[in-house]
CSV table of C-alpha atoms and ligand atoms in Angstrom, one decimal:
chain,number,residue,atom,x,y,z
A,1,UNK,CA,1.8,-30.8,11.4
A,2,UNK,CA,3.4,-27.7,11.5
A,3,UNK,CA,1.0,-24.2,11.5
A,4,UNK,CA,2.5,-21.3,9.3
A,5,UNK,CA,0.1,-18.5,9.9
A,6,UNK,CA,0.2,-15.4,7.9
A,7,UNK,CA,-1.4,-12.3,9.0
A,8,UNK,CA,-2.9,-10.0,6.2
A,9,UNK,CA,-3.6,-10.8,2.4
A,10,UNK,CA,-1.8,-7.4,0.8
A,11,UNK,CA,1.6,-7.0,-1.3
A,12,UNK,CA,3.3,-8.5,1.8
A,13,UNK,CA,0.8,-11.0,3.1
A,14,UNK,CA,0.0,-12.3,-0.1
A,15,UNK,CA,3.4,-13.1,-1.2
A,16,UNK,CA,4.6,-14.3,2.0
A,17,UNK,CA,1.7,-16.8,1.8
A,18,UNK,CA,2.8,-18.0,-1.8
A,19,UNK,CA,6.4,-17.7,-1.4
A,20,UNK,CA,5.7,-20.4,2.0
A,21,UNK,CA,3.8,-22.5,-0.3
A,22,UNK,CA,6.6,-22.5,-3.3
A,23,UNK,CA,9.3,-23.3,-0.8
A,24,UNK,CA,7.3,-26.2,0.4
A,25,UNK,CA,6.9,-27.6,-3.0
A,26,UNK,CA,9.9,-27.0,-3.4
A,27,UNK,CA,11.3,-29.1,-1.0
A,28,UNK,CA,8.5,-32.0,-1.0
A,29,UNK,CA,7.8,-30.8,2.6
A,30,UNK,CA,5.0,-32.7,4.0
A,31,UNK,CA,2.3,-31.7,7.1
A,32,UNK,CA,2.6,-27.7,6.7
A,33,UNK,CA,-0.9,-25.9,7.1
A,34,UNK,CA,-0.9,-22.2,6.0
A,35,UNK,CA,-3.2,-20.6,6.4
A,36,UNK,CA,-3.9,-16.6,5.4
A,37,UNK,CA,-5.7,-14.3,7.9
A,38,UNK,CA,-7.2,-11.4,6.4
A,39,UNK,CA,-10.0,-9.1,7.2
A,40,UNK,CA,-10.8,-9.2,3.4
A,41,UNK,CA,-11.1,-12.1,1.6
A,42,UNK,CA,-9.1,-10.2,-0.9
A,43,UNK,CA,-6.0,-9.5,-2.4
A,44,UNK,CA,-6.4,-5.5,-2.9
A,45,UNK,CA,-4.1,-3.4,-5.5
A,46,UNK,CA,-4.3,-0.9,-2.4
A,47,UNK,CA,-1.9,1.3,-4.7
A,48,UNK,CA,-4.7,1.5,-7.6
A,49,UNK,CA,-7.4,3.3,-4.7
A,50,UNK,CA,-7.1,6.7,-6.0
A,51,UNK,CA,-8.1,5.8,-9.8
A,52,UNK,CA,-11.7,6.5,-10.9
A,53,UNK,CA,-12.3,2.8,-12.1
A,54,UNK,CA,-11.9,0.6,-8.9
A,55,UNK,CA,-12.9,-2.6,-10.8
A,56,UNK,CA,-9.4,-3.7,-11.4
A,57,UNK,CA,-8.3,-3.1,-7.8
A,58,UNK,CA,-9.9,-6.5,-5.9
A,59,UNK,CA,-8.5,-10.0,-6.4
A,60,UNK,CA,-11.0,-12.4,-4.6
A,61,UNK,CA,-8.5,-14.9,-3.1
A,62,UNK,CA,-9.6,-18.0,-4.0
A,63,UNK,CA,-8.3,-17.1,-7.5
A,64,UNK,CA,-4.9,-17.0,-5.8
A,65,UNK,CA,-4.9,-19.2,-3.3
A,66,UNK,CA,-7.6,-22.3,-3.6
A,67,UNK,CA,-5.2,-23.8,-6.9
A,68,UNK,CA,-1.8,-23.5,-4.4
A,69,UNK,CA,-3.9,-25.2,-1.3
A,70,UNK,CA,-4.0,-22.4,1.0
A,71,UNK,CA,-6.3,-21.7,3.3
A,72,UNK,CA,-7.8,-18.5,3.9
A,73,UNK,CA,-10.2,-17.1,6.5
A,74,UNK,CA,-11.7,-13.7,6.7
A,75,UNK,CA,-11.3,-12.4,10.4
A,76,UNK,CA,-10.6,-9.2,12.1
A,77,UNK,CA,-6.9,-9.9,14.0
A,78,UNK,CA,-7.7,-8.4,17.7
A,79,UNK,CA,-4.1,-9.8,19.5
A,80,UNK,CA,-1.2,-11.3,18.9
A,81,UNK,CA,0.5,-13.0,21.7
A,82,UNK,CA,4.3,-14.0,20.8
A,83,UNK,CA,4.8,-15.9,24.4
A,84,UNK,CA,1.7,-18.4,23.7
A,85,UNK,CA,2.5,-18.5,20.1
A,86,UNK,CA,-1.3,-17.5,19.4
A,87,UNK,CA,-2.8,-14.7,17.6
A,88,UNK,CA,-6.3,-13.8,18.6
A,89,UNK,CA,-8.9,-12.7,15.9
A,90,UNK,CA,-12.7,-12.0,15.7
A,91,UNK,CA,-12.7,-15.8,14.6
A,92,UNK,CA,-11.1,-17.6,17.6
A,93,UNK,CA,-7.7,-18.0,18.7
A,94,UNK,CA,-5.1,-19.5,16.2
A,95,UNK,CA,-1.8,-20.8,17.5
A,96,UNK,CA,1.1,-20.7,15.1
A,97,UNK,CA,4.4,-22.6,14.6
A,98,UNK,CA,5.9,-19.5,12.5
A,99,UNK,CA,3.8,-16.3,12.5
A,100,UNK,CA,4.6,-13.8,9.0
A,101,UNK,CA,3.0,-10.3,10.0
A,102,UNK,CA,1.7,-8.1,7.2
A,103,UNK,CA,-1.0,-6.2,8.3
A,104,UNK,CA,0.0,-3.3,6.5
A,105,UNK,CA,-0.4,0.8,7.5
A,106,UNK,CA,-3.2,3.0,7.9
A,107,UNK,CA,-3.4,6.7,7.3
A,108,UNK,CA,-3.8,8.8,10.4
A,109,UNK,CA,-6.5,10.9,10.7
A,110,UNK,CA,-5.8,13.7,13.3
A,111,UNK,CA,-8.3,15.0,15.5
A,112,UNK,CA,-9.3,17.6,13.5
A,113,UNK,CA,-13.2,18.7,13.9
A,114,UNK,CA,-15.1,17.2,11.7
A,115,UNK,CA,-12.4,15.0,9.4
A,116,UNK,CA,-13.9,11.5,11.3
A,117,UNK,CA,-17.3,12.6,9.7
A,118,UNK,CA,-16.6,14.6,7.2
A,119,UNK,CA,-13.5,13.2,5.6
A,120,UNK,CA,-13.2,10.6,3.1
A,121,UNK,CA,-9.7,8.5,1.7
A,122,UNK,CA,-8.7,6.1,-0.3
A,123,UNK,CA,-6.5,4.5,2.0
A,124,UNK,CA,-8.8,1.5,1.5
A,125,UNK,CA,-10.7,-0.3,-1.5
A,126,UNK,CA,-13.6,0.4,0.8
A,127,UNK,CA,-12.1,4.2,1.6
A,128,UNK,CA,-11.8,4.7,-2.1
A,129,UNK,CA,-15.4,3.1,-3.0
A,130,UNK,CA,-17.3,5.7,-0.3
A,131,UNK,CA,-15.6,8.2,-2.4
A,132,UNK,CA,-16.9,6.9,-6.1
A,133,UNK,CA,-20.3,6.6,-4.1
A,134,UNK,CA,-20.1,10.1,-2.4
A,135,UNK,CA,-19.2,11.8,-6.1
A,136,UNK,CA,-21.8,9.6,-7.3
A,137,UNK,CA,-24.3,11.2,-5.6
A,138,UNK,CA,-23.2,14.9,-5.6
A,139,UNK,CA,-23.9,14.4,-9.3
A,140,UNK,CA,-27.2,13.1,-8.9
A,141,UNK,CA,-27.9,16.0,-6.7
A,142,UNK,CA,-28.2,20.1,-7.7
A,143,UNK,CA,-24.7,21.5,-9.3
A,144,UNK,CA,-22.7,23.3,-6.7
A,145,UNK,CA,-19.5,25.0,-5.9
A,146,UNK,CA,-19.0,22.6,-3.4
A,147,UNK,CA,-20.3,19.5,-5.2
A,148,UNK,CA,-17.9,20.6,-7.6
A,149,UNK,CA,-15.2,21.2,-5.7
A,150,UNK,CA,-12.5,18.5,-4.3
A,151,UNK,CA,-9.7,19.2,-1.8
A,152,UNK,CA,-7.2,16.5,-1.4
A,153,UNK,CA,-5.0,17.4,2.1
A,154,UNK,CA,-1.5,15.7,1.9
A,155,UNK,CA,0.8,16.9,-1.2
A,156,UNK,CA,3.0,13.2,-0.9
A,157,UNK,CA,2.7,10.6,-2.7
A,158,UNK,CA,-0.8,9.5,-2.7
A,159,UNK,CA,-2.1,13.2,-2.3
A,160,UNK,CA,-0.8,14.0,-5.7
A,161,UNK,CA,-2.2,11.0,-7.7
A,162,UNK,CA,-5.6,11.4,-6.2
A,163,UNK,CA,-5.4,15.6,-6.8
A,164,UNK,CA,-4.4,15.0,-10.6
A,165,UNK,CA,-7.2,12.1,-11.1
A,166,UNK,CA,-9.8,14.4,-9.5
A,167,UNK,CA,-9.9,17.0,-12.6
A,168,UNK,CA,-11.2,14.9,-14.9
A,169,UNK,CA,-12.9,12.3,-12.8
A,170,UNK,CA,-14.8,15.7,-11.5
A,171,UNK,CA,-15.7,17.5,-14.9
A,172,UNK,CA,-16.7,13.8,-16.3
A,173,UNK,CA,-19.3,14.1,-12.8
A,174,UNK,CA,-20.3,17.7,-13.5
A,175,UNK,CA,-20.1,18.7,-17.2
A,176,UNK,CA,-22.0,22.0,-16.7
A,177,UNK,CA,-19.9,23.4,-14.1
A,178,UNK,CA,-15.9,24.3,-13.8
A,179,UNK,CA,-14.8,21.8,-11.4
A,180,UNK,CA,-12.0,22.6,-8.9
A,181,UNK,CA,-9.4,20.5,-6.8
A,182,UNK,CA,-7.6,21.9,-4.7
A,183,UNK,CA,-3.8,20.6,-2.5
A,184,UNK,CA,-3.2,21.3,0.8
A,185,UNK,CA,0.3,20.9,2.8
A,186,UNK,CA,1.8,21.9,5.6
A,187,UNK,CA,4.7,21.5,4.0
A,188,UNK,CA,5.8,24.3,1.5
A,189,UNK,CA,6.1,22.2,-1.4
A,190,UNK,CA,4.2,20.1,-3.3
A,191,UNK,CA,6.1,16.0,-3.1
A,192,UNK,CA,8.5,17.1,-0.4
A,193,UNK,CA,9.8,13.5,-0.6
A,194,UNK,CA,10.0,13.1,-4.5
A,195,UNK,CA,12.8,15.8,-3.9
A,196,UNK,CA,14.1,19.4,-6.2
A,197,UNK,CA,14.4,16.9,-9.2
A,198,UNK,CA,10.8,15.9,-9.6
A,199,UNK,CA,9.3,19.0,-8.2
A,200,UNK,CA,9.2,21.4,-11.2
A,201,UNK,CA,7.9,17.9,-13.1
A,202,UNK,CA,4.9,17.5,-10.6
A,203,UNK,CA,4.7,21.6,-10.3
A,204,UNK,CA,3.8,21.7,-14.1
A,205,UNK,CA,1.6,18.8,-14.4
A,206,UNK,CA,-0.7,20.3,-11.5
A,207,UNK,CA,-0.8,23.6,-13.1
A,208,UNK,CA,-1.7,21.8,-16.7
A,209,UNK,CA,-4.2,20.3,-14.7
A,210,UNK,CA,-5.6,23.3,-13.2
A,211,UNK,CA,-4.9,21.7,-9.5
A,212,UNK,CA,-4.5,24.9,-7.2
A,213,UNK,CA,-2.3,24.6,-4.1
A,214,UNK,CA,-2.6,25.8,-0.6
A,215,UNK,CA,0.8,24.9,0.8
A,216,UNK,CA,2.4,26.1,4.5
A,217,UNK,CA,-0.6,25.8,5.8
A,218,UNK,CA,-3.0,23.5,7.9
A,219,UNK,CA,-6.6,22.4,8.2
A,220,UNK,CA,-8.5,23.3,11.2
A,221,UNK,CA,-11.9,21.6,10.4
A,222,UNK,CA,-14.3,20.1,8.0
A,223,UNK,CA,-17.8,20.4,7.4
A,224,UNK,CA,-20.3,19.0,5.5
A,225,UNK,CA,-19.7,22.7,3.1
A,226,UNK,CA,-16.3,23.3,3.3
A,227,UNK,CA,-13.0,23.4,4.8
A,228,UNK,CA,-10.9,25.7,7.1
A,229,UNK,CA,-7.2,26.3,6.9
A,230,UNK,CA,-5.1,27.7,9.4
A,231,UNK,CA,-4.6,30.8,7.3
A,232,UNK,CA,-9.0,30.9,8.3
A,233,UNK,CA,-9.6,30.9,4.6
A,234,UNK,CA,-12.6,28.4,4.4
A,235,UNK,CA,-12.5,26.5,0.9
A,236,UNK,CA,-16.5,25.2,0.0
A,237,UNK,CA,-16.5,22.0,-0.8
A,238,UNK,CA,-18.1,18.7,0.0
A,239,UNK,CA,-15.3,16.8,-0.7
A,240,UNK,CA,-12.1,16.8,0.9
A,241,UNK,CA,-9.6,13.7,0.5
A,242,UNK,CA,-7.6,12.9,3.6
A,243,UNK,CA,-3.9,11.6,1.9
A,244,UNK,CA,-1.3,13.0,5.0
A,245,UNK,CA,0.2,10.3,7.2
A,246,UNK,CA,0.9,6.9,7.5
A,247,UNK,CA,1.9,4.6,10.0
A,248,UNK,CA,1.7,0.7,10.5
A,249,UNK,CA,-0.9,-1.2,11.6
A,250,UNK,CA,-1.1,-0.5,15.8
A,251,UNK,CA,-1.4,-4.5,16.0
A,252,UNK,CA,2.7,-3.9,15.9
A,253,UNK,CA,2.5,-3.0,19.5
A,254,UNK,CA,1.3,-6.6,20.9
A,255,UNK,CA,5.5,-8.0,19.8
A,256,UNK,CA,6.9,-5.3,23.0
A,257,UNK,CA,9.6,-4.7,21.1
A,258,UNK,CA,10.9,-0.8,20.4
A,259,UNK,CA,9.5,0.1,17.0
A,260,UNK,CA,10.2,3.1,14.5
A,261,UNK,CA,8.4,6.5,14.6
A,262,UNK,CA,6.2,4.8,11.8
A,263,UNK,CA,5.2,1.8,14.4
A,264,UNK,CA,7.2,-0.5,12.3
A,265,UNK,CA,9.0,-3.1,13.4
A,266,UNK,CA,12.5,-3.8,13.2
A,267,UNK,CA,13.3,-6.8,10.9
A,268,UNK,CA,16.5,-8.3,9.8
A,269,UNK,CA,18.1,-9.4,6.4
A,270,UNK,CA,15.9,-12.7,6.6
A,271,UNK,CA,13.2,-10.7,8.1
A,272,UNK,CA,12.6,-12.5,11.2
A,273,UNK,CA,11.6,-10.0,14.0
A,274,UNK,CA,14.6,-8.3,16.1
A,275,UNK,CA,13.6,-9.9,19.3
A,276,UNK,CA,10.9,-11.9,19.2
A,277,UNK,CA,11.4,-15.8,18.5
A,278,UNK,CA,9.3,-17.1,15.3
A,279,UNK,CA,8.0,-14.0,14.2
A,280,UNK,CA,8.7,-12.7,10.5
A,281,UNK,CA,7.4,-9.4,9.3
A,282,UNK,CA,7.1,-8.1,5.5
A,283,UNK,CA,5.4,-5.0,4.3
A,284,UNK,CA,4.3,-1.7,5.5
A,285,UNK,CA,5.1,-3.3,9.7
A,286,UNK,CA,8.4,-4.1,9.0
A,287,UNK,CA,11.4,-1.8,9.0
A,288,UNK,CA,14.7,-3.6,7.0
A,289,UNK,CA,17.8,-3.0,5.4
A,290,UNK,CA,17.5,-2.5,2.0
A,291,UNK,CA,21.4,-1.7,1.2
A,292,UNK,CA,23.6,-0.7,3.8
A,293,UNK,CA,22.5,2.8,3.9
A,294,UNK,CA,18.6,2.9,3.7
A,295,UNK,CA,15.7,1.2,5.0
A,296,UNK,CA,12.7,-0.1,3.0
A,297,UNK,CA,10.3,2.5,2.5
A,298,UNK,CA,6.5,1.3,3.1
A,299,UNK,CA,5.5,0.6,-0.2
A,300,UNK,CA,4.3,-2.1,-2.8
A,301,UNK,CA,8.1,-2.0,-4.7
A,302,UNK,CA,9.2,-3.4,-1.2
A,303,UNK,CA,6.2,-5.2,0.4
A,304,UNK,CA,6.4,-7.5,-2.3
A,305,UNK,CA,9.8,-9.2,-2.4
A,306,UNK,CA,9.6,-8.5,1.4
A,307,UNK,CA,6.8,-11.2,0.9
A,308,UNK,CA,8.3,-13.5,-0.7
A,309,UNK,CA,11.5,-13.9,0.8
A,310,UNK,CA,9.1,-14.4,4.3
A,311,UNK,CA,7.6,-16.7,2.8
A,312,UNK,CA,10.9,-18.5,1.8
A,313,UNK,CA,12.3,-18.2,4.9
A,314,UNK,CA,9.8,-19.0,7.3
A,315,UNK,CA,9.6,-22.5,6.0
A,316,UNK,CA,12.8,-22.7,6.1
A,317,UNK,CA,13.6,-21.8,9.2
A,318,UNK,CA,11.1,-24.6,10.4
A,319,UNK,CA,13.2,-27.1,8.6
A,320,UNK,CA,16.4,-25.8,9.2
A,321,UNK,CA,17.6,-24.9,5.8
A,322,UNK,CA,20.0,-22.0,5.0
A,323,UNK,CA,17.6,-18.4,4.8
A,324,UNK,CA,17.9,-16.1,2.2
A,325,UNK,CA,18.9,-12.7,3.2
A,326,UNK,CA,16.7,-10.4,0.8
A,327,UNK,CA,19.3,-6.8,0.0
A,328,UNK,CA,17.5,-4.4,-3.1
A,329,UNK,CA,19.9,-2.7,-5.3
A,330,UNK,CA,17.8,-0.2,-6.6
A,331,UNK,CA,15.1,2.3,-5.9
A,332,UNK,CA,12.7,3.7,-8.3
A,333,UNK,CA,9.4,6.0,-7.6
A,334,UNK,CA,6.9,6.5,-10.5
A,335,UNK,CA,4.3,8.6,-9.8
A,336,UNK,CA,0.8,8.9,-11.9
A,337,UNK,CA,0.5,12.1,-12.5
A,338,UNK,CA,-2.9,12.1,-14.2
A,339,UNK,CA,-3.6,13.3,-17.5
A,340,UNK,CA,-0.2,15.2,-17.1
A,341,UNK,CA,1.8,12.0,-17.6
A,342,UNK,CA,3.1,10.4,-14.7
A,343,UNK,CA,7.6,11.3,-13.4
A,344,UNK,CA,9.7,8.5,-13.0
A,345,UNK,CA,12.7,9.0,-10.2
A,346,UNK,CA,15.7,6.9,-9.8
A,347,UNK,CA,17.8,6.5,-6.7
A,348,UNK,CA,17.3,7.0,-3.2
A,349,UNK,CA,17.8,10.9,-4.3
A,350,UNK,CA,15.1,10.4,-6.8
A,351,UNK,CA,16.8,12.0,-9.7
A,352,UNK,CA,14.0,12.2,-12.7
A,353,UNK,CA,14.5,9.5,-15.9
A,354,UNK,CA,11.4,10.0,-17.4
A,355,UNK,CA,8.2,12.1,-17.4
A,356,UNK,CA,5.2,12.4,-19.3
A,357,UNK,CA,4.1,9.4,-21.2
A,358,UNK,CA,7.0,7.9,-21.3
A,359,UNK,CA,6.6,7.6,-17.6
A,360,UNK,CA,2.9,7.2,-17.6
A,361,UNK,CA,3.8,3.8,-20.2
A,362,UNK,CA,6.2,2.7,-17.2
A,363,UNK,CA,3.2,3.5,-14.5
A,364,UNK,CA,0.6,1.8,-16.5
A,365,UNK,CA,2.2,-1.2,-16.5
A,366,UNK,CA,3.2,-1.6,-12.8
A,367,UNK,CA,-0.4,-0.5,-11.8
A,368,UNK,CA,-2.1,-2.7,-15.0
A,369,UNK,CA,0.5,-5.9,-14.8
A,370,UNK,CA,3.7,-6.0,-12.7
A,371,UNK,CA,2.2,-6.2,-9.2
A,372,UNK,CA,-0.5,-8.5,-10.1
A,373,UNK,CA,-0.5,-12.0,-9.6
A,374,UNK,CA,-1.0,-14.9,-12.3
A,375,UNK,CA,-4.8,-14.8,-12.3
A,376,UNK,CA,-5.2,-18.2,-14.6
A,377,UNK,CA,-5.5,-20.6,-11.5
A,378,UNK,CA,-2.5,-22.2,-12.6
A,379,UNK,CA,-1.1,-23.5,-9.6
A,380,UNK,CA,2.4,-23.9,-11.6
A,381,UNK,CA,2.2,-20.3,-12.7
A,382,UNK,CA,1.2,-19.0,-9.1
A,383,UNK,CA,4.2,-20.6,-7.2
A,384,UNK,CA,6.9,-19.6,-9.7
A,385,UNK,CA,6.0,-15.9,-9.7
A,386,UNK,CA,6.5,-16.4,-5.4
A,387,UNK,CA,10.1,-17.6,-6.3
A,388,UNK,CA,12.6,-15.1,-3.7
A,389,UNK,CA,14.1,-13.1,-7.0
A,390,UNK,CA,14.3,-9.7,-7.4
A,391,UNK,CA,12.5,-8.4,-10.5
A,392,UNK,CA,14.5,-5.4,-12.7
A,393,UNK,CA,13.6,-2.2,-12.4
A,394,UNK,CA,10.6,-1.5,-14.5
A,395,UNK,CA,9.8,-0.6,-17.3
A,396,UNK,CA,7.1,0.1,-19.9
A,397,UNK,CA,7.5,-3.7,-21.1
A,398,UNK,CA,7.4,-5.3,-17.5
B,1,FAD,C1,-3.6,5.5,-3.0
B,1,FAD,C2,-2.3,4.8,-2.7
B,1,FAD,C3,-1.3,4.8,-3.7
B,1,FAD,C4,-0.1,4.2,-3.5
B,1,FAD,N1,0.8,4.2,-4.5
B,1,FAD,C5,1.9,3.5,-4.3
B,1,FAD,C6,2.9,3.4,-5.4
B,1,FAD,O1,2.7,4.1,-6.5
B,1,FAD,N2,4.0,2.7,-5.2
B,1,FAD,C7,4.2,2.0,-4.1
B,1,FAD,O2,5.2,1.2,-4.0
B,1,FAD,N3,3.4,2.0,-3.0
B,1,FAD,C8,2.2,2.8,-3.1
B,1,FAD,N4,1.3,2.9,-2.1
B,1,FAD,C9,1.7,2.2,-0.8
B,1,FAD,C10,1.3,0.7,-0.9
B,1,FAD,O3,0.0,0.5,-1.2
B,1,FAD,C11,1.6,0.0,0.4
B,1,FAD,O4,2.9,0.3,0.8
B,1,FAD,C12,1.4,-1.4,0.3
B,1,FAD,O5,0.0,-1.7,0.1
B,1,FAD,C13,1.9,-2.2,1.6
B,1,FAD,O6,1.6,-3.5,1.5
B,1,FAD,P1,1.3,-4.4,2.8
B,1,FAD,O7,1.0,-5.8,2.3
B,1,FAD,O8,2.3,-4.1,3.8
B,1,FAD,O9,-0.1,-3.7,3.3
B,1,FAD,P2,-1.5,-3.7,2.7
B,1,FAD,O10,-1.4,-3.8,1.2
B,1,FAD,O11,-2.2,-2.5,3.3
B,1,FAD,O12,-2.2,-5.0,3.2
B,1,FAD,C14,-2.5,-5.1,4.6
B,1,FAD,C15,-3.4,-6.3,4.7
B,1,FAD,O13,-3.7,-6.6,6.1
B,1,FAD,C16,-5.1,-6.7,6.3
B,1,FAD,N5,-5.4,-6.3,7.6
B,1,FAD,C17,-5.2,-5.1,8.2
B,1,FAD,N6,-5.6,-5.0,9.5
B,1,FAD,C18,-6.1,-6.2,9.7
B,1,FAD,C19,-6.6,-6.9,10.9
B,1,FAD,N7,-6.7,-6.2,12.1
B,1,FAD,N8,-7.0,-8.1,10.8
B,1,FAD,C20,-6.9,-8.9,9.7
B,1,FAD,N9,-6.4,-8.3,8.5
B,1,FAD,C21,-6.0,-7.0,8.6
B,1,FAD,C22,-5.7,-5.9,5.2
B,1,FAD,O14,-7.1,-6.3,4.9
B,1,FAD,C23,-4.8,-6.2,4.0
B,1,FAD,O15,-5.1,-7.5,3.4
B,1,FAD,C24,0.1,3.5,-2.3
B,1,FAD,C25,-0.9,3.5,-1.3
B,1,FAD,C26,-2.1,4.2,-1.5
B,1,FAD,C27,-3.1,4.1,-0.4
């Protein structure tokens, strides 16, 4: 019997697992165990987290799973031990034939006076559910400035969907009172890695919004009341949303091999670990090539196929069959920009296609349908969507 063991049950983990399974049906391969590790026994839409209605954003994983025949168990991952082959976790120690890594990225918090306590994020489903619970019961509570008032620090990515969700997710909270959200960045502009062509896009749709900006500048501490910048303005509020930094999962570190400034670790085309025998990695811990010029970027448009061509490969490396070397022609970013729309960029200098809701039809159905797995049990269903093929660029259809 041979032990596949995939760590994490995300974009990357998820696949992997599935994509393992399909190339072992695939083959009639006989005596493979894989089995998922996960400290959730979910799949989470991780991406969804800063949307007001979190009920479409957990996938129990039996749905996904139990009708392919692979095992899952919910455990904390402590060690992983690439000489012994064993990865440690709060449920025992698990040897491995072929490990796949995907335990994904966490946002850093600094230590910033306060933020532990204070802060909340929606890094997490469980990040993102404090927050419903935390607005929740600001409503209940006497109307404030500061109940009223959000401040999201990070103007990236996720900073700017969760600042142009808050608006209305605020005045829907508190009808009597203006609400307020405000952006902070160090940086001094708003998306500094959308680039100049979706700025003015994302520029507009804050201001439409009302979503004010604090940008060039820093936070030195949160309270319970407010927030202080570095400019020693102090913004009241009882809510401040911590979107700035990301970096992989520190279990990286146990493989001893030299990783990127984001902790990831360096993968090749078949994504087997530079350096470490029977290793994959897929997903926010993995750095590869994703033309000849760029890496992948740590993100659900590469986790995924990342996944499945792990999964692919790690079976069949253990039976000796030819890998598949996994190279993305295309790069696309649509971001939600609210009520405003959402900008959709293409190329790795993000040049804008589409805004508004032409873009938000595009957004709506990667977050509603694209990244989702076949959730009919059909086991048929399930392994053909792991198959290791690149999907098109997407679209409002698909
Ligand atoms: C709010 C938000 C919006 C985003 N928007 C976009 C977007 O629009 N487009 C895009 O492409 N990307 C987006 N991203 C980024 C995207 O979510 C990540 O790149 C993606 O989730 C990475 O997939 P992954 O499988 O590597 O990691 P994850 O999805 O984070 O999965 C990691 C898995 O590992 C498990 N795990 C972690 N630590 C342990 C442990 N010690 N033991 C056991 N299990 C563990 C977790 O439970 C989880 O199952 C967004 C992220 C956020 C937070």
């Amino acid at each position: 019997m041979s032990d596949v063991v995939v760590l994490g049950s995300g974009f990357a983990g998820l696949w992997a697992a599935l994509g393992a399974a399909r190339r072992v049906d695939e083959l009639g391969a006989t005596d493979f165990a894989i089995t998922v590790l996960s400290s959730q026994p979910y799949h989470d839409i991780r991406v969804r987290n800063y949307e007001a209605d979190l009920t479409p954003c957990r996938i129990p994983l039996t749905e996904v799973l139990d009708p392919v025949g692979i095992q899952h168990l919910t455990a904390d991952v402590t060690a992983i031990d690439p000489a012994s082959h064993t990865v440690t976790s709060s449920a025992g120690p698990h040897t491995y034939d072929r490990l796949v890594v995907a335990l994904g990225s966490q946002v850093v918090k600094p230590d910033i006076p306060g933020l532990k306590e204070f802060g909340f994020d929606v890094d997490t489903y469980d990040g993102a559910l404090r927050l419903q619970r935390h607005l929740a019961g600001l409503a209940r509570s006497a109307a404030t400035t500061s109940a009223s008032t959000a401040v999201v620090v990070g103007a990236g990515l996720t900073g700017i969907e969760t600042a142009c969700e808050l608006p209305s997710r605020l005045a829907s909270l508190f009808p009597d009172t203006a609400p307020r959200v405000v952006l902070v960045d160090r940086n001094p502009h708003v998306g500094s890695d959308m680039g100049a062509s979706a700025r003015p896009v994302i520029e507009a749709a804050l201001d439409t919004l009302g979503v004010q900006t604090r940008l060039g500048v820093g936070v030195t501490a949160v309270d319970a009341d407010g927030v202080t910048l570095s400019t020693g303005e102090v913004l009241p509020t009882s809510t401040v949303v911590w979107c700035a930094g990301m970096r992989a999962n520190p279990l990286t570190a146990d493989l001893g091999v030299p990783r990127d400034r984001l902790g990831r670790l360096p993968v090749d085309d078949y994504l087997r670990v530079i350096g470490v025998a029977d290793i994959f990695a897929a997903g926010d811990v993995a750095s590869a090539r994703m033309d000849d010029a760029h890496l992948s970027v740590m993100s659900c448009q590469h986790g995924r196929p990342m996944g499945r061509y792990a999964g692919y490969n790690v079976i069949s490396d253990l039976l000796d069959e030819p890998l598949l070397s996994l190279r993305i022609p295309w790069y696309v970013t649509v971001l939600d920009l609210g009520p405003a729309g959402a900008v959709y960029t293409e190329g790795w200098d993000r040049h804008v296609v589409a805004s508004g809701a032409e873009a938000k039809a595009t957004k709506m159905t990667i977050n509603g349908r694209r990244i989702y797995p076949p959730l009919n049990g059909d086991r048929d269903a399930i392994l053909a969507a792991a198959a290791p093929t690149l999907q098109t660029r997407p679209s409002a259809e698909g």
